[in-house]
Coordinates of C-alpha atoms in Angstrom, one line a residue:
M1 CA 31.0 -23.0 2.5
S2 CA 28.9 -25.5 4.4
D3 CA 29.0 -29.2 3.6
K4 CA 25.2 -29.3 4.0
A5 CA 23.3 -29.3 0.7
T6 CA 21.4 -26.0 0.5
N7 CA 19.5 -24.4 -2.3
Y8 CA 20.7 -20.8 -1.9
Q9 CA 18.3 -18.1 -3.0
C10 CA 19.1 -14.5 -3.9
P11 CA 18.3 -12.2 -0.9
S12 CA 17.1 -9.5 -3.4
C13 CA 14.7 -11.5 -5.6
T14 CA 14.7 -15.1 -4.2
G15 CA 16.1 -16.4 -7.5
P16 CA 18.6 -19.3 -7.5
L17 CA 22.3 -18.5 -6.9
H18 CA 25.2 -20.1 -8.6
Y19 CA 28.9 -19.9 -7.9
D20 CA 31.0 -18.0 -10.5
G21 CA 34.5 -19.3 -10.3
A22 CA 36.0 -16.4 -12.3
A23 CA 34.4 -13.8 -10.1
G24 CA 34.7 -15.8 -6.9
R25 CA 31.1 -14.8 -6.0
L26 CA 27.6 -16.2 -5.9
Q27 CA 25.7 -14.8 -8.9
C28 CA 21.9 -14.4 -9.5
D29 CA 20.9 -15.1 -13.1
Y30 CA 17.6 -13.4 -12.6
C31 CA 18.4 -10.0 -11.2
G32 CA 22.1 -9.8 -11.7
S33 CA 23.1 -9.4 -8.1
S34 CA 26.3 -10.9 -6.7
F35 CA 27.3 -11.8 -3.2
D36 CA 30.3 -13.0 -1.3
P37 CA 29.9 -16.7 -0.4
A38 CA 30.7 -15.9 3.3
E39 CA 27.9 -13.3 3.3
I40 CA 25.3 -15.8 2.1
E41 CA 26.6 -18.6 4.3
K42 CA 26.2 -16.3 7.3
L43 CA 22.7 -15.2 6.2
Y44 CA 21.5 -18.8 5.9
A45 CA 23.1 -19.9 9.2
E46 CA 21.2 -17.1 11.0
K47 CA 18.0 -18.2 9.3
E48 CA 18.5 -21.8 10.4
Q49 CA 19.3 -20.8 13.9
Q50 CA 16.2 -18.6 14.1
A51 CA 14.0 -21.4 12.7
A52 CA 15.4 -23.9 15.2
S53 CA 14.7 -21.6 18.1
Q54 CA 11.1 -21.0 17.2
P55 CA 8.3 -23.0 18.8
E56 CA 6.4 -25.5 16.6
T57 CA 3.1 -23.8 17.2
G58 CA 4.3 -20.7 15.3
S59 CA 2.3 -18.2 17.4
D60 CA 2.9 -15.6 20.0
T61 CA 6.5 -15.2 19.1
G62 CA 8.7 -12.1 19.0
E63 CA 9.0 -12.0 15.2
W64 CA 6.6 -12.2 12.3
Q65 CA 6.7 -15.6 10.6
S66 CA 6.1 -15.7 6.9
S67 CA 4.1 -18.6 5.5
A68 CA 5.3 -18.1 1.9
D69 CA 8.1 -20.5 1.2
E70 CA 7.6 -22.0 -2.3
D71 CA 7.8 -20.8 -5.9
W72 CA 5.2 -21.1 -8.6
G73 CA 6.1 -24.7 -9.6
T74 CA 4.7 -25.9 -12.9
D75 CA 2.5 -22.8 -13.2
A76 CA 5.7 -20.9 -14.0
D77 CA 5.7 -22.5 -17.5
K78 CA 2.7 -20.4 -18.4
M79 CA 3.9 -17.1 -17.0
R80 CA 6.2 -14.3 -18.0
V81 CA 7.9 -11.4 -16.3
Y82 CA 7.8 -7.9 -17.9
S83 CA 10.5 -5.5 -16.7
C84 CA 9.9 -1.8 -17.1
P85 CA 13.2 -0.1 -18.1
S86 CA 12.0 3.2 -16.7
C87 CA 10.9 2.5 -13.1
G88 CA 12.2 -1.1 -12.7
A89 CA 8.7 -2.6 -12.0
Q90 CA 8.6 -6.4 -12.6
L91 CA 5.2 -7.5 -13.6
I92 CA 3.9 -11.0 -13.9
C93 CA 1.3 -12.0 -16.5
E94 CA 0.3 -15.0 -18.7
E95 CA 2.6 -15.8 -21.6
T96 CA 0.1 -14.6 -24.3
T97 CA -0.2 -11.1 -22.8
A98 CA 1.3 -8.3 -24.9
A99 CA 2.0 -5.5 -22.4
T100 CA 1.7 -2.0 -23.8
S101 CA 2.5 0.3 -20.9
C102 CA 3.7 0.1 -17.3
P103 CA 0.8 0.9 -14.8
Y104 CA 3.2 2.6 -12.4
C105 CA 5.0 5.1 -14.6
G106 CA 3.2 4.9 -18.0
N107 CA 6.3 3.9 -19.9
P108 CA 5.2 2.3 -23.3
T109 CA 8.2 0.0 -23.6
V110 CA 8.0 -3.2 -21.6
I111 CA 10.5 -6.0 -22.3
P112 CA 9.8 -9.7 -21.6
E113 CA 12.2 -11.6 -19.4
Q114 CA 12.6 -15.2 -18.2
F115 CA 10.3 -16.2 -15.4
S116 CA 12.1 -17.9 -12.5
G117 CA 12.7 -17.7 -8.7
I118 CA 9.4 -15.9 -8.0
L119 CA 7.7 -16.5 -4.7
K120 CA 4.3 -18.0 -5.0
P121 CA 1.5 -16.1 -3.1
D122 CA -0.6 -17.8 -0.5
Y123 CA -3.9 -16.0 -1.6
I124 CA -5.4 -13.9 -4.3
L125 CA -8.4 -11.6 -4.1
P126 CA -10.1 -11.7 -7.5
F127 CA -11.2 -8.5 -9.3
K128 CA -14.9 -7.7 -8.8
L129 CA -15.2 -4.5 -10.8
S130 CA -14.6 -4.5 -14.6
K131 CA -12.6 -2.1 -16.6
E132 CA -15.8 -0.4 -17.7
D133 CA -16.6 0.2 -14.0
A134 CA -13.1 1.7 -13.5
V135 CA -13.4 4.0 -16.5
S136 CA -16.8 5.2 -15.4
A137 CA -15.5 5.9 -11.9
L138 CA -12.5 7.8 -13.2
K139 CA -14.7 9.9 -15.5
Q140 CA -16.9 10.7 -12.5
H141 CA -13.7 11.7 -10.5
Y142 CA -12.8 14.2 -13.3
K143 CA -16.3 15.6 -13.5
G144 CA -16.7 19.2 -12.6
K145 CA -13.0 19.9 -12.4
L146 CA -12.9 22.7 -15.0
L147 CA -9.1 23.4 -14.6
L148 CA -8.1 19.8 -15.4
P149 CA -5.8 19.5 -18.4
K150 CA -7.4 18.1 -21.6
L151 CA -5.1 15.1 -21.5
F152 CA -6.8 13.7 -18.4
R153 CA -10.2 14.0 -20.1
D154 CA -9.4 12.2 -23.3
N155 CA -11.1 8.9 -23.7
N156 CA -8.1 7.3 -25.3
H157 CA -6.0 8.2 -22.2
I158 CA -8.6 6.9 -19.7
E159 CA -8.8 3.6 -21.6
E160 CA -5.2 3.0 -20.6
L161 CA -6.4 1.9 -17.1
R162 CA -4.8 -1.3 -16.2
G163 CA -5.8 -4.0 -13.8
I164 CA -3.0 -5.1 -11.6
Y165 CA -2.7 -7.5 -8.7
V166 CA -0.6 -5.6 -6.1
P167 CA 1.5 -7.7 -3.7
F168 CA 0.7 -7.4 0.0
W169 CA 2.0 -9.0 3.2
L170 CA -0.9 -9.8 5.5
F171 CA -0.1 -10.0 9.2
D172 CA -1.9 -12.0 11.8
G173 CA -1.4 -11.6 15.5
G174 CA -2.7 -9.6 18.5
A175 CA -2.0 -6.7 20.8
E176 CA -2.6 -6.1 24.5
G177 CA -1.9 -3.1 26.8
E178 CA -3.0 -0.1 28.7
V179 CA -3.4 3.6 27.9
D180 CA -3.7 6.4 30.5
Y181 CA -5.4 9.7 29.5
K182 CA -5.7 13.1 31.0
A183 CA -9.3 14.3 30.5
A184 CA -11.2 17.4 31.5
N185 CA -14.7 19.0 31.5
S186 CA -15.1 22.8 31.7
R187 CA -18.1 25.0 32.4
T188 CA -18.4 28.7 32.3
Y189 CA -21.0 30.8 34.2
K190 CA -21.6 34.4 35.4
D191 CA -20.9 35.4 39.0
D192 CA -22.0 39.1 39.6
D193 CA -19.6 41.0 37.3
Y194 CA -17.3 38.1 36.6
E195 CA -17.2 35.3 34.1
V196 CA -16.1 32.1 35.9
T197 CA -14.7 29.0 34.3
E198 CA -14.4 25.8 36.3
T199 CA -12.5 22.8 35.1
D200 CA -12.7 19.3 36.5
H201 CA -9.7 17.1 35.7
Y202 CA -9.8 13.3 35.4
D203 CA -7.3 10.5 35.2
V204 CA -8.7 7.9 32.8
H205 CA -7.3 4.4 32.4
R206 CA -8.1 1.9 29.7
G207 CA -6.8 -1.6 29.1
G208 CA -7.6 -4.5 26.9
S209 CA -6.5 -6.8 24.1
I210 CA -7.4 -7.4 20.5
A211 CA -6.8 -10.1 18.0
F212 CA -6.4 -9.2 14.3
E213 CA -6.1 -11.1 11.0
K214 CA -4.6 -9.9 7.8
I215 CA -3.4 -6.4 8.6
P216 CA -2.3 -5.3 5.1
V217 CA 1.1 -3.8 4.2
D218 CA 1.7 -3.4 0.5
A219 CA 4.9 -5.0 -0.7
S220 CA 5.7 -2.9 -3.7
S221 CA 8.1 0.0 -3.5
K222 CA 6.6 1.5 -6.6
M223 CA 3.2 1.9 -5.0
P224 CA 2.8 4.9 -2.7
D225 CA 1.8 3.6 0.8
D226 CA -0.7 6.4 1.2
H227 CA -2.5 5.4 -2.0
M228 CA -2.9 1.9 -0.8
D229 CA -4.0 3.0 2.7
S230 CA -6.6 5.3 1.1
I231 CA -8.4 2.6 -0.9
E232 CA -8.8 0.2 2.0
P233 CA -10.5 -1.9 3.2
F234 CA -10.6 -5.0 1.0
D235 CA -13.2 -7.7 1.6
Y236 CA -11.2 -10.7 2.7
T237 CA -14.3 -13.0 2.6
Q238 CA -13.7 -13.2 -1.1
M239 CA -10.1 -14.3 -0.7
Q240 CA -9.1 -17.5 -2.6
P241 CA -6.1 -19.8 -2.4
F242 CA -3.7 -18.6 -5.1
S243 CA -4.4 -19.9 -8.6
T244 CA -3.1 -18.6 -12.0
A245 CA -6.7 -19.0 -13.2
Y246 CA -7.4 -15.5 -11.9
L247 CA -4.6 -13.8 -13.8
P248 CA -5.6 -13.8 -17.5
G249 CA -6.3 -10.2 -18.6
Y250 CA -4.4 -8.7 -15.7
L251 CA -0.9 -8.0 -14.5
A252 CA 0.6 -9.1 -11.2
D253 CA 3.4 -7.1 -9.5
K254 CA 6.3 -9.0 -7.9
Y255 CA 7.0 -8.0 -4.4
D256 CA 10.2 -6.1 -3.8
V257 CA 9.7 -5.1 -0.1
T258 CA 10.4 -8.0 2.2
V259 CA 8.6 -9.1 5.3
D260 CA 11.6 -7.8 7.4
D261 CA 11.3 -4.4 5.7
S262 CA 7.6 -4.3 6.3
R263 CA 7.4 -5.3 9.9
A264 CA 7.9 -1.8 11.3
R265 CA 4.9 -0.6 9.4
A266 CA 2.9 -3.7 10.5
D267 CA 3.9 -3.1 14.2
R268 CA 2.7 0.5 13.9
R269 CA -0.6 -0.5 12.4
S270 CA -1.1 -3.2 15.0
R271 CA -0.4 -0.7 17.9
E272 CA -2.7 1.9 16.3
T273 CA -5.5 -0.7 16.0
L274 CA -5.6 -1.3 19.7
E275 CA -4.9 2.4 20.6
N276 CA -7.8 3.5 18.5
A277 CA -10.1 0.9 19.9
L278 CA -9.3 2.0 23.5
R279 CA -9.6 5.7 22.6
E280 CA -13.1 5.1 21.3
T281 CA -14.3 4.0 24.7
V282 CA -13.3 7.3 26.4
T283 CA -16.4 9.5 26.0
G284 CA -18.2 12.2 28.0
Y285 CA -15.2 14.6 28.3
G286 CA -14.6 17.9 26.7
T287 CA -10.9 17.3 26.2
C288 CA -8.9 14.1 26.4
V289 CA -5.1 13.6 25.7
T290 CA -3.0 10.5 25.9
D291 CA -0.6 10.6 28.9
H292 CA 1.0 7.1 28.8
T293 CA 0.9 4.1 26.5
D294 CA 2.1 0.5 27.1
I295 CA 1.2 -1.8 24.1
R296 CA 2.6 -5.3 23.7
L297 CA 2.4 -7.2 20.4
H298 CA 2.0 -10.9 19.8
R299 CA 3.4 -11.4 16.3
G300 CA 2.0 -14.4 14.4
K301 CA 1.8 -15.6 10.8
V302 CA 2.5 -13.5 7.7
H303 CA 0.7 -14.4 4.5
Y304 CA 1.6 -13.3 0.9
A305 CA -1.3 -12.2 -1.1
L306 CA -2.2 -10.4 -4.4
L307 CA -5.0 -7.7 -4.1
P308 CA -6.8 -6.2 -7.1
V309 CA -6.2 -2.5 -8.1
W310 CA -7.1 -0.6 -11.2
M311 CA -4.3 1.9 -12.0
L312 CA -3.5 4.7 -14.4
S313 CA -0.2 6.6 -14.5
T314 CA 0.0 10.0 -16.2
K315 CA 2.8 12.5 -16.8
W316 CA 2.0 16.2 -17.0
N317 CA 4.7 19.0 -17.2
G318 CA 7.4 16.6 -16.0
E319 CA 5.3 15.4 -13.0
S320 CA 3.8 11.9 -12.5
F321 CA 0.3 11.4 -11.4
L322 CA -0.8 8.0 -10.2
F323 CA -4.4 6.9 -9.8
A324 CA -5.5 3.8 -7.9
M325 CA -8.9 2.2 -7.5
N326 CA -9.9 -0.7 -5.3
G327 CA -10.8 -3.5 -7.6
Q328 CA -13.6 -4.6 -5.3
T329 CA -15.2 -1.5 -3.9
G330 CA -14.4 1.2 -6.5
K331 CA -12.8 3.5 -3.9
L332 CA -10.4 5.8 -5.8
V333 CA -7.5 8.0 -4.9
G334 CA -5.3 10.2 -7.0
D335 CA -3.9 13.8 -7.3
L336 CA -5.0 16.0 -10.1
P337 CA -2.9 18.8 -11.8
T338 CA -4.1 22.2 -12.8
D339 CA -3.9 23.6 -16.4
R340 CA -2.1 26.9 -15.8
G341 CA -3.2 28.3 -19.1
R342 CA -6.9 27.5 -18.5
Y343 CA -6.5 28.8 -14.9
W344 CA -5.3 32.3 -16.1
G345 CA -7.8 32.3 -18.9
T346 CA -10.6 31.7 -16.5
F347 CA -9.2 34.2 -14.0
G348 CA -8.9 36.8 -16.8
A349 CA -12.5 36.2 -17.9
I350 CA -13.8 36.6 -14.4
A351 CA -11.7 39.7 -13.7
G352 CA -12.9 41.2 -17.0
V353 CA -16.6 40.7 -16.0
V354 CA -16.0 42.2 -12.5
T355 CA -14.2 45.2 -14.0
V356 CA -17.1 45.9 -16.4
A357 CA -19.6 45.6 -13.6
L358 CA -17.6 48.0 -11.3
T359 CA -17.3 50.5 -14.1
V360 CA -21.1 50.5 -14.7
I361 CA -21.8 50.9 -11.0
L362 CA -19.3 53.8 -10.6
Q363 CA -20.9 55.6 -13.5
F364 CA -24.2 55.8 -11.7
M365 CA -22.8 56.8 -8.4

């Protein structure tokens, strides 16, 4: 091991590591992971080498640079972590909270654990919509869906909506590049006895650059990415420096997807931001397809933030159904099941009416 004093942290959960002489491995008291000392030494050596090679300005580098580097400090004394034995979610809340169910899987048994080694967010986006607003929106979402199982309509079920701060990595940076398109305009006209179609072909070139701030990538493996994408955007003008004062009455999920594991998605969203902006400038053509793309990214800072989401998890016939609502805008997403019994009952009733009507018609023919 290195003779340099280093506070080694667990690569899985960032909890402190200690050396277990009996096992000959570094152990994490928080998540139970264990590591070979040489493995951790190599990991930290690589991190130190990367940090030394980065410019002091911290911008326009080849890798995303996380700004989150401290734990919760004295605030940790007032917080607790609740671990769901069903799906493994680790949820942070104030010490007086009595959790009754997991918002991800609906499991009613949630066990308190020691709070330690949790990375402190840079920002928090406070809830704007109340639970009453969320319940009303969900009831409206159910309205008119006659084949929805009764369980989903019951008030005592809808009241299980939970407010949770979902962890996100927010990426700052920029993109520049060029895109070539193949475009065409066609017109058809009559020439004596023939119908003639003429097509004009065009080579279209677009280039430009764009700067962006806080491209969101959710940092929870329990939350489906398409759910989070569907309830965007969030209003970042209401973002606040992180404070535990915003947490009472809500849960906060602990991130379990690292910056490194999120960067491919961040890169894709960054490229798509510029590609979509360039594509919107190509107008006046009947058809237009992309021929060649050359996009270059400027990766900047990465911020750790908690964003507000109202959630409800329901199980029906062995399947899980997760509903998520933006805690600011009320935009809601979620799949709904069909009650098979009610479906066939409705189908039978309609078929019966149609049969009677056809019988009456045939009698008078």
